[in-house]
Short mmCIF file of C-alpha atoms in Angstrom, two decimals:
data_model
loop_
_atom_site.label_atom_id
_atom_site.label_comp_id
_atom_site.label_asym_id
_atom_site.label_seq_id
_atom_site.Cartn_x
_atom_site.Cartn_y
_atom_site.Cartn_z
CA MET B 807 6.86 13.74 3.42
CA ARG B 808 7.08 12.80 -0.27
CA VAL B 809 5.04 10.25 -2.24
CA THR B 810 5.97 8.92 -5.63
CA TYR B 811 3.56 6.65 -7.45
CA TYR B 812 4.56 3.74 -9.67
CA GLY B 813 1.12 2.46 -10.58
CA GLN B 814 -1.41 -0.11 -9.10
CA SER B 815 -0.62 -0.09 -5.38
CA CYS B 816 3.06 0.66 -5.56
CA PHE B 817 4.28 3.89 -3.89
CA LEU B 818 7.55 5.20 -2.57
CA LEU B 819 7.24 7.17 0.70
CA GLU B 820 10.18 9.22 1.68
CA ILE B 821 9.97 10.11 5.42
CA GLN B 822 12.37 10.72 8.21
CA GLY B 823 15.38 10.32 5.76
CA LYS B 824 14.30 6.78 4.64
CA HIS B 825 12.79 5.39 1.34
CA ILE B 826 9.91 3.03 2.03
CA LEU B 827 8.63 1.18 -0.98
CA PHE B 828 4.97 -0.49 -0.92
CA ASP B 829 3.93 -3.47 -2.95
CA PRO B 830 6.45 -3.37 -5.89
CA PHE B 831 4.42 -4.24 -9.12
CA ILE B 832 5.98 -2.34 -11.98
CA THR B 833 7.39 -4.47 -14.79
CA PRO B 834 4.26 -6.34 -16.00
CA ASN B 835 2.11 -3.09 -15.66
CA GLU B 836 1.60 -1.57 -19.17
CA LEU B 837 0.51 1.81 -17.56
CA ALA B 838 4.10 1.96 -15.81
CA ARG B 839 6.13 1.17 -18.84
CA ASP B 840 8.09 4.27 -18.51
CA ILE B 841 9.30 3.39 -14.98
CA ASP B 842 12.62 1.82 -14.57
CA PRO B 843 12.43 -0.58 -11.49
CA GLY B 844 16.26 -0.74 -11.41
CA SER B 845 16.45 3.10 -10.56
CA ILE B 846 13.88 2.94 -7.52
CA PRO B 847 15.63 3.37 -4.16
CA ALA B 848 14.51 1.49 -1.13
CA ASP B 849 15.46 1.25 2.40
CA TYR B 850 12.46 -0.78 3.34
CA ILE B 851 9.76 -2.66 1.37
CA LEU B 852 6.37 -3.05 2.95
CA VAL B 853 4.39 -6.04 1.29
CA SER B 854 0.73 -6.17 2.21
CA HIS B 855 0.21 -9.57 0.51
CA GLY B 856 1.61 -11.96 -1.95
CA HIS B 857 -0.50 -11.55 -5.24
CA ALA B 858 1.57 -10.94 -8.38
CA ASP B 859 0.25 -7.51 -8.86
CA HIS B 860 1.91 -6.53 -5.47
CA THR B 861 5.17 -8.51 -5.77
CA ALA B 862 6.27 -8.97 -9.25
CA ASP B 863 9.39 -6.70 -8.78
CA LEU B 864 9.75 -7.53 -5.03
CA VAL B 865 12.82 -10.16 -5.42
CA PRO B 866 14.89 -8.00 -7.88
CA ILE B 867 14.30 -4.75 -6.05
CA ALA B 868 15.01 -6.33 -2.53
CA SER B 869 18.10 -8.11 -3.91
CA ARG B 870 19.50 -4.97 -5.57
CA THR B 871 18.84 -2.49 -2.76
CA GLY B 872 19.35 -4.83 0.26
CA ALA B 873 16.12 -3.22 1.67
CA THR B 874 14.49 -4.77 4.71
CA VAL B 875 11.28 -6.41 3.61
CA VAL B 876 8.37 -6.06 6.09
CA CYS B 877 5.84 -8.74 5.50
CA SER B 878 4.06 -11.77 6.83
CA PHE B 879 6.09 -14.64 8.17
CA GLU B 880 4.94 -16.83 5.24
CA ILE B 881 6.10 -14.29 2.75
CA ALA B 882 9.41 -13.89 4.55
CA GLU B 883 9.78 -17.70 4.22
CA TRP B 884 9.01 -17.55 0.43
CA LEU B 885 11.61 -14.78 0.05
CA ALA B 886 14.15 -16.70 1.86
CA ASN B 887 13.80 -19.61 -0.58
CA ARG B 888 14.53 -17.00 -3.35
CA GLY B 889 17.70 -15.68 -1.69
CA VAL B 890 16.18 -12.71 -0.01
CA THR B 891 17.04 -13.09 3.67
CA ASN B 892 16.83 -9.46 4.81
CA SER B 893 13.25 -9.65 5.95
CA HIS B 894 11.47 -8.63 9.07
CA PRO B 895 8.35 -11.02 9.51
CA MET B 896 5.17 -9.64 11.23
CA ASN B 897 1.64 -10.75 11.89
CA ILE B 898 -1.71 -9.02 12.45
CA GLY B 899 -1.69 -6.69 15.49
CA GLY B 900 1.98 -6.85 15.78
CA GLN B 901 4.12 -3.58 16.09
CA TRP B 902 7.94 -2.76 15.65
CA ASN B 903 10.07 0.20 15.89
CA PHE B 904 12.16 0.67 12.82
CA GLU B 905 14.62 3.51 12.19
CA PHE B 906 12.15 5.85 10.62
CA GLY B 907 9.31 5.09 13.06
CA THR B 908 6.87 2.50 14.12
CA VAL B 909 4.91 0.02 11.83
CA LYS B 910 1.79 -1.86 12.99
CA MET B 911 0.45 -4.65 10.87
CA VAL B 912 -3.28 -4.54 10.70
CA TYR B 913 -5.96 -6.73 9.15
CA ALA B 914 -6.98 -6.48 5.43
CA ALA B 915 -10.17 -8.30 4.28
CA HIS B 916 -8.63 -10.00 1.27
CA SER B 917 -7.20 -13.22 -0.06
CA ASN B 918 -3.45 -14.01 0.04
CA SER B 919 -1.28 -16.42 -2.00
CA LEU B 920 1.97 -15.86 -3.66
CA PRO B 921 2.60 -16.15 -7.48
CA ASP B 922 3.54 -19.88 -7.38
CA GLY B 923 0.45 -20.75 -5.17
CA THR B 924 2.18 -20.74 -1.98
CA TYR B 925 0.14 -19.66 0.97
CA GLY B 926 1.10 -16.08 2.03
CA GLY B 927 -0.48 -15.72 5.48
CA THR B 928 -3.16 -13.17 6.19
CA ALA B 929 -3.43 -10.20 3.98
CA ALA B 930 -2.47 -6.91 5.70
CA GLY B 931 -2.29 -3.24 5.95
CA PHE B 932 0.13 -1.00 7.79
CA ILE B 933 -0.16 1.83 10.10
CA ILE B 934 3.05 3.95 10.05
CA THR B 935 3.89 6.54 12.79
CA ALA B 936 6.94 8.50 11.73
CA GLY B 937 7.77 11.70 13.48
CA THR B 938 4.72 13.67 13.67
CA ARG B 939 2.89 12.01 10.84
CA THR B 940 0.67 8.73 10.75
CA ILE B 941 -0.06 6.99 7.58
CA TYR B 942 -2.52 4.19 6.72
CA TYR B 943 -1.70 1.84 3.93
CA SER B 944 -4.78 -0.33 3.80
CA GLY B 945 -3.40 -2.91 1.26
CA ASP B 946 -6.12 -4.63 -0.80
CA THR B 947 -9.24 -4.69 1.40
CA ALA B 948 -13.00 -4.60 1.50
CA LEU B 949 -14.72 -2.06 3.66
CA MET B 950 -14.69 -3.37 7.20
CA ALA B 951 -15.90 -2.20 10.67
CA ASP B 952 -12.18 -2.62 11.96
CA MET B 953 -11.58 0.60 10.19
CA ARG B 954 -13.62 2.47 12.79
CA LEU B 955 -11.10 1.36 15.48
CA THR B 956 -8.17 2.69 13.34
CA GLY B 957 -10.00 5.98 13.43
CA GLU B 958 -10.50 5.82 17.16
CA LEU B 959 -6.92 4.89 17.97
CA TYR B 960 -4.98 7.10 15.52
CA THR B 961 -5.09 10.54 13.98
CA ILE B 962 -4.39 9.59 10.41
CA ASP B 963 -2.73 12.24 8.33
CA LEU B 964 -2.76 10.47 5.03
CA ALA B 965 -4.30 7.20 3.83
CA PHE B 966 -3.78 4.85 0.84
CA LEU B 967 -7.08 3.07 0.00
CA PRO B 968 -8.04 0.98 -2.89
CA ILE B 969 -10.97 2.32 -5.29
CA GLY B 970 -11.05 0.05 -8.22
CA ASP B 971 -13.77 -2.33 -7.00
CA ASN B 972 -14.37 -6.02 -8.14
CA PHE B 973 -11.29 -7.24 -6.15
CA THR B 974 -11.32 -4.58 -3.47
CA MET B 975 -13.75 -2.08 -2.19
CA GLY B 976 -14.79 0.60 -4.85
CA VAL B 977 -15.27 4.34 -4.56
CA ASP B 978 -18.51 4.31 -2.55
CA ASP B 979 -17.03 2.01 0.08
CA ALA B 980 -13.79 3.90 0.19
CA VAL B 981 -15.64 7.08 0.98
CA ILE B 982 -17.25 5.24 3.91
CA ALA B 983 -13.84 3.85 4.83
CA SER B 984 -12.27 7.37 4.94
CA LYS B 985 -15.00 8.46 7.39
CA PHE B 986 -14.36 5.34 9.47
CA ILE B 987 -10.78 6.19 9.76
CA ASN B 988 -11.56 9.92 10.04
CA CYS B 989 -9.00 11.04 7.42
CA GLN B 990 -9.87 13.74 4.83
CA ASN B 991 -6.63 13.18 2.78
CA ILE B 992 -6.81 10.01 0.72
CA ILE B 993 -4.51 8.66 -2.06
CA GLY B 994 -6.46 6.21 -4.37
CA MET B 995 -4.77 2.96 -5.38
CA HIS B 996 -5.47 -0.37 -7.08
CA TYR B 997 -7.48 1.08 -10.05
CA ASP B 998 -7.29 1.27 -13.92
CA THR B 999 -4.54 -1.28 -14.27
CA PHE B 1000 -6.59 -3.76 -16.13
CA GLY B 1001 -10.23 -4.05 -17.29
CA TYR B 1002 -11.94 -5.35 -14.13
CA ILE B 1003 -10.68 -2.25 -11.97
CA LYS B 1004 -11.03 0.61 -14.52
CA ILE B 1005 -12.94 3.56 -12.95
CA ASN B 1006 -14.49 6.93 -13.85
CA LYS B 1007 -11.87 9.24 -12.19
CA GLU B 1008 -13.88 12.44 -12.50
CA GLU B 1009 -16.76 10.67 -10.84
CA ALA B 1010 -14.61 9.21 -7.99
CA VAL B 1011 -13.00 12.64 -7.17
CA SER B 1012 -16.63 14.13 -7.15
CA LYS B 1013 -17.91 11.61 -4.76
CA PHE B 1014 -15.10 12.23 -2.36
CA ASP B 1015 -15.51 15.94 -2.62
CA LYS B 1016 -19.13 15.78 -1.89
CA ALA B 1017 -18.25 14.00 1.30
CA GLY B 1018 -15.70 16.64 2.19
CA ILE B 1019 -12.77 14.43 1.60
CA ARG B 1020 -9.88 15.11 -0.75
CA LEU B 1021 -9.08 12.02 -3.11
CA ASN B 1022 -5.69 12.34 -4.75
CA LEU B 1023 -5.32 10.33 -8.06
CA LEU B 1024 -1.63 10.61 -8.78
CA ALA B 1025 0.08 10.35 -12.06
CA ILE B 1026 2.23 7.36 -12.52
CA GLY B 1027 5.69 8.55 -12.09
CA SER B 1028 4.74 11.74 -10.29
CA THR B 1029 5.94 12.97 -6.88
CA SER B 1030 3.88 14.90 -4.43
CA GLU B 1031 4.54 16.58 -1.06
CA TYR B 1032 2.15 16.04 1.94
#
């Protein structure tokens, strides 16, 4: 399983021979200025919610690649109005078997609207089971008790959690979330992109380390094996 980081909350997961892209926000991100969105492959695009810092490059990448966009029903309708019709709408608690494995859409405690103000449905996260691996992508979220249930129902091998605070949970709450989901291998996201969410990375890693949890802070453009 390979993970490539494109900044903010945008990752490319390569698993079971498929390229799964999460929350494509690249072009407006000054930290990702060396990334060419036109070179990113995608068989599937998973969209947690509609905010611009998660969807800025969604339409062009989906149009270019023909990827199946997995998202809320409301976002699927918004995309159809922009010429992107290859979507798979879901809602909270729903599950579907795709070519690479199973995706379950789960609740995220966050607001959700699209760049033009259109209502985007309920903000979401995803639990992906592919082969022998289970991955939790929380989307933008606060710490919530629902995460305990995730830890009870699944054996999470790798989790993507926001750590930037202000708009989502911060480092301290993300440590607690990691314990709730019972995962010791965390990839941090939604941090450093702009002033409100800048963090002390050394302090963040140290706090996770003291809790016996590995926090991975990937360099933008880098690829790691898990």
